[in-house]
Amino acid sequence: MPEVTPAAPAANSEPKKYRPSRAPRTPANEEPAAERACDFRPVDTGYTKADAIAEANRCLDCKKPLCMEGCPVGVHIPQFIAQIRNEDWAGAFDTIKADNLLPSVCGRVCPQENQCEGKCILGRKGEPVAIGQLERMVGDMADELGSTPERKPSNGKKVAVVGSGPSGIACAGELARGGFDVTVFEAFFTGGGVLTYGIPEFRLPKSIVKREIDSLEQLGVHFEYNAVAGRLFTADELFDEGFEALYLAVGAGLPRFLNVPGENLPGVYCANEYLTRVNLMRAYEFPEYDTPVRHGKNVVVFGGGNVAMDAARTALRLGAEKVTLAYRRTEAEMPARRAEIHHAKEEGVEILELVSPLEFTAGEDGFVNGIRLQQMELGEPDESGRRRPVPVEGATLEIPCDVAITAIGTKANPFASPASGVEANKWGYIDTDENGRTSNPRVWAGGDIVTGAATVILAMGAGKTAARSIAETLLSE
Ligand SMILES: Cc1cc2nc3c(=O)[nH]c(=O)nc-3n(C[C@H](O)[C@H](O)[C@H](O)COP(=O)(O)OP(=O)(O)OC[C@H]3O[C@@H](n4cnc5c(N)ncnc54)[C@H](O)[C@@H]3O)c2cc1C
């Protein structure tokens, strides 16, 4: 049995020994699948205060909190849960924010089952504490609590951050709090990286990302949009302008293609393009916004990861009558979060296992109207540990579609040498040490451009680590 310590007593109450509740995990408040699949409303409306208190009461308050070990940014989880129990909402908010600038985002999209919740002792025999739901609930109280982030007085040192995704945001926020003068250069006209242009509205409302960017601006971070580093300016030019360090957080969003005939037909999208159009050109507010994206009735999505799930569920919401997720292995090998697969199936997405596209065909109007598929079977495990898909000789099939979307992975975003002397590996990912330092002593890097496509929280962790290293370096000069 884990050791249990008494939680901090509520203000004005007699101290009493904390006894965790043995109630089952408080269920999420999800919208019915059939209703939510028709529009872009949030799938999960989040915990109420009463839900949060009930769930916080399940925490064992372990002396050695393993949940914290599972959090890449080291949030003091038992402390904020005790504060929720005591209805000290402002305290819980400050505890989380001290380590995680984006609680409303992480509470919604982090794979908690592999991180904090994956380590929770309650999960060994039953259901772990719903740490993600609690974090999200407290994060969403930002406006109600009206807390203003604190920053140290200016130290006069200028740092440039390239890319405004979670890694750039985490680095910029950490440095700004430390008194640095930070400018974020972002290629798009708006901030947030994948949080804004990739993850759909029904999983992460854009208003939440905007609120987080606004709070960085309140901290004094300056954002320059439509600023493509490497094209409009180089690292050396930034250094000439007085920036003393540069953090590269340009992500890994360059799509991989199938390289099969017909892939360039109208109606065939890569998931990045499809989701970017829907998110940045507001197709989720159709018909108010007439976004140039085809609203297919019979949509086929290739892939088995989170991006494929997002694309398939988006197609449903744009009015598709049939959405098929075609995957070259079986559902058991899909890399997507189990919750995402569950939600997609619940909403009506069908899974077609063990197929790989050979060719996209066009109708008389020139648009895609079908796909010829190779039937696959599972062979020996490959380096990923999953069984390899092997073509079944002579076994092909054809299926109709009016939109096809490929979500088969991404590559490093080309950073077009904005930083002279920054070494990258043969796939274009930047080489760094454990503090995010690159081969150029003035340049740090982190997030997907270093690790390859990963997660929001890992990108944030890298931003935070690099910020500390940048601060140490600049303040010791
Ligand atoms: C559709 C989708 C769904 C996902 N879902 C989840 C999820 O549920 N949970 C999870 O944890 N992770 C998820 N991920 C992965 C996660 O979003 C990424 O790991 C994370 O965003 C990486 O952060 P980053 O800051 O490194 O890069 P990004 O978020 O990619 O941000 C990079 C930024 O740099 C900008 N940029 C690029 N080049 C330049 C340049 N030359 N000059 C200026 N700016 C530039 C880009 O425009 C972008 O804004 C998802 C990814 C996708 C695509």
Coordinates of C-alpha atoms and ligand atoms in Angstrom, one line a residue:
M1 CA 0.0 0.0 0.0
P2 CA 1.4 3.5 -0.7
E3 CA 2.1 5.7 2.2
V4 CA -0.5 8.4 2.7
T5 CA 0.2 11.9 4.0
P6 CA -2.3 14.3 5.4
A7 CA -3.3 17.0 2.8
A8 CA -3.0 20.7 3.7
P9 CA -6.0 21.7 5.8
A10 CA -8.6 24.0 4.3
A11 CA -8.4 27.6 5.6
N12 CA -10.6 28.2 8.7
S13 CA -11.2 24.5 9.3
E14 CA -10.0 22.1 12.0
P15 CA -7.0 20.0 10.7
K16 CA -8.2 16.5 10.2
K17 CA -6.6 13.4 8.7
Y18 CA -7.2 13.1 5.0
R19 CA -8.8 9.8 3.9
P20 CA -9.0 9.3 0.2
S21 CA -12.4 8.4 -1.2
R22 CA -12.8 5.0 -2.8
A23 CA -15.3 6.2 -5.3
P24 CA -14.8 5.2 -9.0
R25 CA -13.2 7.7 -11.4
T26 CA -15.4 10.6 -12.1
P27 CA -16.7 10.2 -15.7
A28 CA -15.9 12.8 -18.4
N29 CA -18.8 14.9 -19.5
E30 CA -18.9 14.0 -23.2
E31 CA -21.4 15.1 -25.7
P32 CA -23.4 12.2 -27.3
A33 CA -21.5 10.9 -30.3
A34 CA -24.3 11.2 -32.9
E35 CA -24.9 14.9 -31.9
R36 CA -21.3 16.1 -31.6
A37 CA -20.2 14.4 -34.9
C38 CA -22.4 16.9 -36.8
D39 CA -20.5 20.1 -35.8
F40 CA -17.3 21.3 -34.2
R41 CA -18.5 21.7 -30.6
P42 CA -16.0 20.3 -28.0
V43 CA -16.3 16.5 -27.6
D44 CA -15.8 16.8 -23.8
T45 CA -17.2 19.8 -21.9
G46 CA -14.9 19.2 -18.9
Y47 CA -15.4 18.7 -15.2
T48 CA -17.6 21.0 -13.1
K49 CA -16.1 22.1 -9.7
A50 CA -18.1 19.4 -8.0
D51 CA -16.7 16.8 -10.3
A52 CA -13.1 18.1 -9.7
I53 CA -13.5 18.0 -6.0
A54 CA -14.9 14.5 -6.1
E55 CA -12.0 13.4 -8.3
A56 CA -9.4 15.2 -6.2
N57 CA -10.7 13.2 -3.2
R58 CA -9.6 10.0 -4.9
C59 CA -5.9 11.0 -4.9
L60 CA -3.9 8.9 -2.4
D61 CA -1.5 11.8 -1.8
C62 CA 1.5 9.4 -2.0
K63 CA 4.7 10.4 -0.2
K64 CA 6.6 9.5 -3.4
P65 CA 4.3 10.9 -6.1
L66 CA 5.1 8.8 -9.2
C67 CA 2.6 10.9 -11.2
M68 CA 5.2 13.7 -11.1
E69 CA 7.8 11.5 -12.5
G70 CA 5.5 10.9 -15.5
C71 CA 5.1 14.6 -16.2
P72 CA 7.8 15.9 -18.7
V73 CA 7.5 19.4 -17.2
G74 CA 7.4 18.4 -13.6
V75 CA 4.0 19.8 -12.5
H76 CA 3.5 19.5 -8.7
I77 CA 0.5 17.3 -9.2
P78 CA -0.3 16.2 -5.6
Q79 CA 0.0 19.8 -4.5
F80 CA -2.5 21.2 -7.0
I81 CA -4.9 18.2 -6.4
A82 CA -4.8 19.0 -2.6
Q83 CA -5.6 22.6 -3.4
I84 CA -8.6 21.5 -5.5
R85 CA -9.8 19.4 -2.6
N86 CA -9.6 22.5 -0.4
E87 CA -11.3 24.6 -3.0
D88 CA -8.2 26.8 -3.2
W89 CA -8.7 27.3 -7.0
A90 CA -6.3 30.2 -7.3
G91 CA -3.6 28.3 -5.4
A92 CA -4.1 25.3 -7.7
F93 CA -3.9 27.5 -10.8
D94 CA -0.6 29.1 -9.6
T95 CA 0.9 25.7 -8.7
I96 CA 0.2 24.3 -12.2
K97 CA 1.2 27.5 -14.0
A98 CA 4.6 27.6 -12.2
D99 CA 5.6 24.6 -14.3
N100 CA 3.2 24.4 -17.2
L101 CA 2.3 27.6 -19.1
L102 CA -0.5 25.8 -21.0
P103 CA -2.7 23.8 -18.6
S104 CA -5.9 24.2 -20.6
V105 CA -4.1 22.8 -23.7
C106 CA -2.2 20.0 -22.0
G107 CA -5.3 18.9 -20.0
R108 CA -7.0 18.4 -23.3
V109 CA -4.4 16.9 -25.6
C110 CA -1.6 15.3 -23.5
P111 CA -1.4 11.5 -23.7
Q112 CA -1.8 11.3 -19.9
E113 CA -2.3 7.5 -20.1
N114 CA 1.4 7.2 -20.9
Q115 CA 2.5 10.0 -18.6
C116 CA 1.2 11.2 -15.2
E117 CA -1.9 9.0 -15.2
G118 CA 0.1 6.1 -16.5
K119 CA 2.2 6.2 -13.3
C120 CA -0.7 6.8 -10.8
I121 CA -0.7 4.0 -8.3
L122 CA -4.5 3.8 -8.4
G123 CA -4.2 2.7 -12.0
R124 CA -2.5 -0.6 -11.0
K125 CA -5.7 -2.1 -9.8
G126 CA -8.3 0.3 -11.1
E127 CA -8.7 3.7 -12.7
P128 CA -6.0 6.3 -12.2
V129 CA -6.9 9.8 -10.9
A130 CA -8.1 11.9 -13.9
I131 CA -5.1 14.3 -13.6
G132 CA -5.7 15.7 -17.2
Q133 CA -9.3 16.6 -16.5
L134 CA -8.3 18.3 -13.2
E135 CA -5.5 20.3 -14.9
R136 CA -7.8 21.3 -17.7
M137 CA -10.6 22.4 -15.3
V138 CA -8.2 24.6 -13.3
G139 CA -6.6 26.0 -16.4
D140 CA -10.0 27.0 -17.8
M141 CA -10.6 29.1 -14.7
A142 CA -7.9 31.6 -15.9
D143 CA -10.5 34.3 -16.8
E144 CA -12.5 33.7 -13.7
L145 CA -9.4 34.0 -11.5
G146 CA -8.0 36.9 -13.4
S147 CA -4.5 36.2 -12.4
T148 CA -1.7 38.2 -14.1
P149 CA 1.6 36.4 -14.8
E150 CA 4.5 37.8 -12.8
R151 CA 7.9 38.6 -14.4
K152 CA 11.3 39.7 -13.1
P153 CA 12.4 43.2 -13.9
S154 CA 14.0 43.5 -17.4
N155 CA 17.6 42.4 -17.6
G156 CA 18.0 44.1 -21.1
K157 CA 18.9 40.9 -22.9
K158 CA 17.2 40.1 -26.2
V159 CA 16.3 36.6 -27.3
A160 CA 14.7 35.5 -30.6
V161 CA 12.4 32.5 -30.8
V162 CA 11.6 31.1 -34.2
G163 CA 8.2 29.3 -34.3
S164 CA 5.2 29.9 -32.0
G165 CA 4.2 26.3 -31.4
P166 CA 4.2 24.8 -27.9
S167 CA 8.0 24.6 -27.8
G168 CA 8.5 28.2 -28.8
I169 CA 5.7 29.3 -26.4
A170 CA 7.2 27.5 -23.5
C171 CA 10.7 28.9 -24.2
A172 CA 9.4 32.4 -24.7
G173 CA 7.2 32.4 -21.6
E174 CA 10.0 31.0 -19.4
L175 CA 12.5 33.6 -20.6
A176 CA 10.0 36.5 -20.4
R177 CA 9.2 35.6 -16.8
G178 CA 12.9 35.7 -16.1
G179 CA 13.1 39.3 -17.3
F180 CA 14.4 38.7 -20.9
D181 CA 13.2 40.7 -23.8
V182 CA 11.7 38.0 -26.1
T183 CA 10.5 38.3 -29.8
V184 CA 8.8 35.3 -31.4
F185 CA 9.1 35.1 -35.2
E186 CA 6.3 33.0 -36.7
A187 CA 5.8 32.1 -40.4
F188 CA 2.0 32.0 -40.2
F189 CA -0.3 35.0 -39.7
T190 CA -1.3 33.6 -36.3
G191 CA 0.4 31.9 -33.3
G192 CA 0.2 28.4 -31.7
G193 CA 1.8 26.1 -34.3
V194 CA 0.0 22.8 -34.6
L195 CA -2.2 23.8 -31.6
T196 CA -3.8 26.2 -34.0
Y197 CA -3.5 24.8 -37.5
G198 CA -3.4 21.1 -36.8
I199 CA -5.5 20.0 -33.8
P200 CA -9.2 20.5 -34.6
E201 CA -11.6 22.8 -32.9
F202 CA -13.6 19.9 -31.3
R203 CA -10.5 18.7 -29.4
L204 CA -8.9 22.1 -28.7
P205 CA -10.9 25.3 -29.2
K206 CA -8.9 28.1 -30.9
S207 CA -10.1 30.5 -28.3
I208 CA -8.1 28.6 -25.7
V209 CA -4.9 28.8 -27.7
K210 CA -5.5 32.5 -28.3
R211 CA -6.0 33.1 -24.6
E212 CA -2.6 31.5 -24.0
I213 CA -0.9 33.7 -26.6
D214 CA -2.6 36.7 -25.2
S215 CA -1.2 35.9 -21.7
L216 CA 2.3 35.7 -23.2
E217 CA 1.8 39.1 -24.7
Q218 CA 0.8 40.4 -21.3
L219 CA 4.1 39.0 -20.0
G220 CA 5.8 41.2 -22.6
V221 CA 6.6 38.7 -25.3
H222 CA 6.5 40.4 -28.7
F223 CA 5.1 38.3 -31.7
E224 CA 6.1 39.0 -35.3
Y225 CA 3.8 37.2 -37.7
N226 CA 4.3 36.4 -41.4
A227 CA 8.0 36.3 -40.5
V228 CA 9.6 33.3 -42.3
A229 CA 13.1 32.8 -40.8
G230 CA 15.7 31.8 -43.3
R231 CA 13.7 33.6 -46.1
L232 CA 13.1 37.1 -44.8
F233 CA 16.1 37.2 -42.4
T234 CA 19.0 35.1 -41.3
A235 CA 20.3 34.3 -37.8
D236 CA 23.3 36.5 -38.4
E237 CA 20.9 39.4 -39.2
L238 CA 19.1 38.8 -35.9
F239 CA 22.4 38.8 -34.0
D240 CA 23.4 42.0 -35.8
E241 CA 20.1 43.5 -34.5
G242 CA 21.1 42.8 -30.9
F243 CA 19.6 39.4 -30.2
E244 CA 22.0 37.5 -28.1
A245 CA 20.5 34.0 -28.4
L246 CA 18.2 32.2 -30.8
Y247 CA 15.8 29.3 -30.0
L248 CA 14.7 27.3 -33.1
A249 CA 11.3 25.6 -32.7
V250 CA 10.2 25.3 -36.2
G251 CA 8.5 21.9 -35.9
A252 CA 8.2 18.9 -38.2
G253 CA 5.1 19.4 -40.4
L254 CA 6.4 18.7 -43.8
P255 CA 4.1 16.0 -45.2
R256 CA 5.3 12.6 -46.4
F257 CA 3.7 11.4 -49.6
L258 CA 2.7 8.0 -50.8
N259 CA 4.2 8.5 -54.3
V260 CA 1.5 6.5 -56.0
P261 CA -0.2 7.5 -59.3
G262 CA -3.1 9.9 -58.9
E263 CA -1.9 11.4 -55.6
N264 CA -2.0 14.9 -57.2
L265 CA -5.6 14.6 -58.3
P266 CA -8.0 17.2 -57.1
G267 CA -9.8 15.9 -54.0
V268 CA -6.7 14.1 -52.7
Y269 CA -5.2 16.0 -49.7
C270 CA -2.4 15.3 -47.3
A271 CA -3.8 15.6 -43.7
N272 CA -1.7 18.7 -43.0
E273 CA -3.1 20.7 -45.9
Y274 CA -6.7 19.5 -45.1
L275 CA -6.5 20.3 -41.4
T276 CA -4.7 23.6 -42.0
R277 CA -7.4 24.7 -44.4
V278 CA -10.2 23.7 -42.1
N279 CA -8.6 25.3 -39.0
L280 CA -7.0 28.5 -40.4
M281 CA -9.7 29.2 -43.0
R282 CA -12.5 28.5 -40.5
A283 CA -14.2 25.6 -42.4
Y284 CA -15.5 24.7 -39.0
E285 CA -17.8 27.8 -39.2
F286 CA -19.3 26.7 -42.5
P287 CA -21.5 28.2 -44.1
E288 CA -20.5 31.5 -42.5
Y289 CA -17.0 30.9 -43.9
D290 CA -16.8 29.5 -47.4
T291 CA -13.4 27.7 -47.1
P292 CA -11.9 26.2 -50.2
V293 CA -11.9 22.7 -49.0
R294 CA -13.9 19.9 -50.6
H295 CA -16.8 18.6 -48.4
G296 CA -16.7 14.9 -49.5
K297 CA -19.6 12.5 -49.0
N298 CA -17.5 9.4 -49.1
V299 CA -14.1 10.1 -47.6
V300 CA -11.1 7.7 -47.2
V301 CA -8.3 8.6 -44.8
F302 CA -5.0 6.7 -44.9
G303 CA -3.1 6.3 -41.7
G304 CA -3.5 5.0 -38.1
G305 CA -2.1 7.9 -36.0
N306 CA -3.7 10.8 -34.1
V307 CA -3.5 13.0 -37.3
A308 CA -5.5 10.4 -39.3
M309 CA -8.1 10.3 -36.5
D310 CA -8.3 14.1 -36.5
A311 CA -8.7 14.2 -40.3
A312 CA -11.4 11.4 -40.3
R313 CA -13.4 13.1 -37.6
T314 CA -13.1 16.5 -39.3
A315 CA -14.4 15.0 -42.5
L316 CA -17.5 13.6 -40.7
R317 CA -18.2 17.1 -39.2
L318 CA -17.9 18.6 -42.7
G319 CA -20.9 16.4 -43.8
A320 CA -19.4 13.1 -45.0
E321 CA -21.9 10.3 -45.0
K322 CA -19.2 7.6 -44.9
V323 CA -15.6 8.0 -43.6
T324 CA -13.2 5.0 -43.8
L325 CA -9.9 4.9 -42.1
A326 CA -7.7 2.7 -44.2
Y327 CA -4.7 1.2 -42.5
R328 CA -1.9 -1.1 -43.7
R329 CA -1.8 -3.0 -40.4
T330 CA -4.7 -3.8 -38.0
E331 CA -6.4 -1.6 -35.4
A332 CA -4.3 -3.2 -32.7
E333 CA -1.1 -1.8 -34.2
M334 CA -2.5 1.7 -34.7
P335 CA -0.3 4.3 -33.0
A336 CA -3.2 6.7 -32.2
R337 CA -4.3 7.2 -28.6
R338 CA -6.9 4.5 -27.7
A339 CA -9.3 7.3 -26.7
E340 CA -9.0 8.9 -30.1
I341 CA -9.8 5.6 -31.9
H342 CA -12.7 5.0 -29.5
H343 CA -14.1 8.5 -30.2
A344 CA -13.7 8.1 -33.9
K345 CA -15.5 4.7 -34.0
E346 CA -18.2 6.0 -31.7
E347 CA -18.8 8.8 -34.1
G348 CA -19.2 6.4 -37.1
V349 CA -15.7 6.2 -38.6
E350 CA -15.2 2.8 -40.1
I351 CA -11.9 1.0 -40.1
L352 CA -10.6 -0.9 -43.1
E353 CA -7.6 -2.9 -42.0
L354 CA -4.6 -4.4 -44.0
V355 CA -4.8 -2.3 -47.1
S356 CA -2.3 0.0 -48.8
P357 CA -3.1 2.4 -51.7
L358 CA -1.8 1.6 -55.2
E359 CA -3.5 4.2 -57.2
F360 CA -6.1 7.0 -57.1
T361 CA -8.4 7.2 -60.0
A362 CA -10.4 10.1 -61.5
G363 CA -13.9 10.6 -62.7
E364 CA -15.0 12.5 -65.8
D365 CA -14.9 15.8 -63.8
G366 CA -11.2 15.2 -63.1
F367 CA -11.7 14.7 -59.4
V368 CA -10.7 11.6 -57.5
N369 CA -13.5 9.0 -57.6
G370 CA -11.8 5.8 -56.4
I371 CA -8.7 4.0 -55.0
R372 CA -7.1 0.8 -56.0
L373 CA -5.8 -0.9 -52.9
Q374 CA -3.3 -3.7 -52.2
Q375 CA -4.4 -6.2 -49.7
M376 CA -1.8 -6.7 -46.9
E377 CA -1.1 -9.3 -44.2
L378 CA 1.0 -9.2 -41.0
G379 CA 4.5 -10.5 -41.1
E380 CA 7.3 -10.6 -38.6
P381 CA 7.8 -7.6 -36.2
D382 CA 9.8 -4.7 -37.5
E383 CA 12.1 -2.2 -35.6
S384 CA 9.0 -0.6 -34.1
G385 CA 8.1 -3.9 -32.4
R386 CA 4.8 -4.0 -34.4
R387 CA 4.2 -6.8 -37.0
R388 CA 5.2 -5.6 -40.5
P389 CA 2.6 -5.3 -43.2
V390 CA 3.4 -7.5 -46.2
P391 CA 1.5 -7.4 -49.5
V392 CA -0.6 -10.4 -50.4
E393 CA 0.4 -11.3 -53.9
G394 CA -2.2 -10.6 -56.5
A395 CA -4.8 -9.5 -54.0
T396 CA -6.2 -6.0 -54.8
L397 CA -9.5 -4.3 -54.4
E398 CA -11.1 -1.0 -55.5
I399 CA -13.2 1.3 -53.4
P400 CA -15.0 4.5 -54.4
C401 CA -14.4 7.9 -52.7
D402 CA -14.8 11.6 -53.5
V403 CA -12.2 12.8 -51.1
A404 CA -9.0 11.0 -50.0
I405 CA -6.7 12.2 -47.2
T406 CA -3.2 10.8 -46.5
A407 CA -1.9 11.0 -43.0
I408 CA 1.2 8.8 -43.2
G409 CA 3.6 11.0 -41.2
T410 CA 5.7 14.2 -41.5
K411 CA 9.3 15.3 -41.8
A412 CA 11.4 18.1 -40.4
N413 CA 10.3 21.6 -41.5
P414 CA 13.1 23.0 -43.6
F415 CA 14.7 25.8 -41.6
A416 CA 16.5 27.1 -44.6
S417 CA 19.7 27.8 -42.7
P418 CA 18.4 30.7 -40.6
A419 CA 21.2 29.8 -38.2
S420 CA 24.5 29.4 -39.9
G421 CA 26.6 26.6 -38.3
V422 CA 23.6 24.7 -37.0
E423 CA 24.1 21.0 -37.7
A424 CA 21.2 18.7 -38.6
N425 CA 21.1 14.9 -39.1
K426 CA 20.5 13.3 -42.5
W427 CA 16.7 13.6 -42.0
G428 CA 16.9 17.4 -41.4
Y429 CA 16.4 17.2 -37.6
I430 CA 18.6 19.5 -35.6
D431 CA 21.3 18.0 -33.4
T432 CA 21.4 19.3 -29.8
D433 CA 22.8 18.3 -26.4
E434 CA 20.5 17.6 -23.4
N435 CA 20.1 21.4 -22.8
G436 CA 19.0 22.1 -26.4
R437 CA 22.3 23.6 -27.4
T438 CA 23.2 23.2 -31.1
S439 CA 26.6 23.3 -32.8
N440 CA 26.3 27.1 -32.9
P441 CA 27.0 28.4 -29.4
R442 CA 24.3 31.2 -29.8
V443 CA 21.6 28.9 -31.1
W444 CA 19.4 26.4 -29.2
A445 CA 16.7 24.2 -30.6
G446 CA 13.9 22.0 -29.4
G447 CA 10.5 20.4 -30.0
D448 CA 9.6 18.4 -33.1
I449 CA 12.5 19.9 -35.1
V450 CA 14.8 18.0 -32.8
T451 CA 12.8 14.8 -31.8
G452 CA 10.7 14.4 -34.9
A453 CA 6.9 14.4 -34.6
A454 CA 6.2 13.9 -30.9
T455 CA 3.9 15.5 -28.3
V456 CA 2.9 18.9 -27.1
I457 CA 4.3 18.3 -23.6
L458 CA 7.6 17.0 -24.8
A459 CA 8.0 20.1 -27.1
M460 CA 7.1 22.3 -24.1
G461 CA 9.6 20.5 -21.9
A462 CA 12.4 21.1 -24.5
G463 CA 11.4 24.8 -24.6
K464 CA 11.7 25.1 -20.9
T465 CA 15.0 23.3 -20.7
A466 CA 16.5 25.5 -23.4
A467 CA 15.2 28.6 -21.8
R468 CA 17.0 27.7 -18.6
S469 CA 20.2 27.0 -20.5
I470 CA 19.9 30.3 -22.5
A471 CA 19.3 32.2 -19.2
E472 CA 22.3 30.7 -17.5
T473 CA 24.5 31.4 -20.5
L474 CA 23.5 35.0 -21.0
L475 CA 23.4 35.9 -17.3
S476 CA 26.9 34.5 -16.7
E477 CA 28.5 36.7 -19.5
Ligands
LIG1 C1 -3.1 17.0 -36.4 C2 -2.2 16.9 -35.3 C3 -2.7 16.4 -34.1 C4 -1.9 16.3 -33.0 N1 -2.5 15.9 -31.8 C5 -1.7 15.8 -30.7 C6 -2.3 15.5 -29.4 O1 -3.4 15.2 -29.3 N2 -1.4 15.5 -28.3 C7 -0.1 15.8 -28.4 O2 0.6 15.8 -27.4 N3 0.5 16.1 -29.6 C8 -0.3 16.1 -30.7 N4 0.3 16.4 -31.9 C9 1.7 16.6 -32.0 C10 2.1 18.0 -31.4 O3 1.1 19.0 -31.9 C11 3.5 18.4 -31.8 O4 4.4 17.5 -31.3 C12 3.8 19.8 -31.3 O5 3.0 20.8 -31.7 C13 5.3 20.2 -31.6 O6 5.5 21.5 -31.2 P1 6.6 22.4 -31.8 O7 6.6 23.7 -31.1 O8 7.9 21.7 -31.8 O9 6.2 22.6 -33.3 P2 4.9 23.1 -34.1 O10 3.7 23.0 -33.2 O11 4.9 22.4 -35.4 O12 5.2 24.7 -34.3 C14 6.2 25.1 -35.2 C15 5.9 26.5 -35.6 O13 7.1 27.0 -36.3 C16 6.6 27.8 -37.4 N5 7.7 27.8 -38.4 C17 8.2 26.8 -39.2 N6 9.2 27.2 -39.9 C18 9.4 28.5 -39.7 C19 10.2 29.5 -40.1 N7 11.2 29.3 -41.0 N8 10.1 30.8 -39.6 C20 9.2 31.1 -38.7 N9 8.3 30.2 -38.2 C21 8.4 28.9 -38.7 C22 5.4 27.0 -37.9 O14 4.5 27.8 -38.7 C23 4.8 26.6 -36.5 O15 3.9 27.6 -36.1 C24 -0.5 16.5 -33.1 C25 0.0 16.9 -34.3 C26 -0.8 17.1 -35.4 C27 -0.2 17.5 -36.7

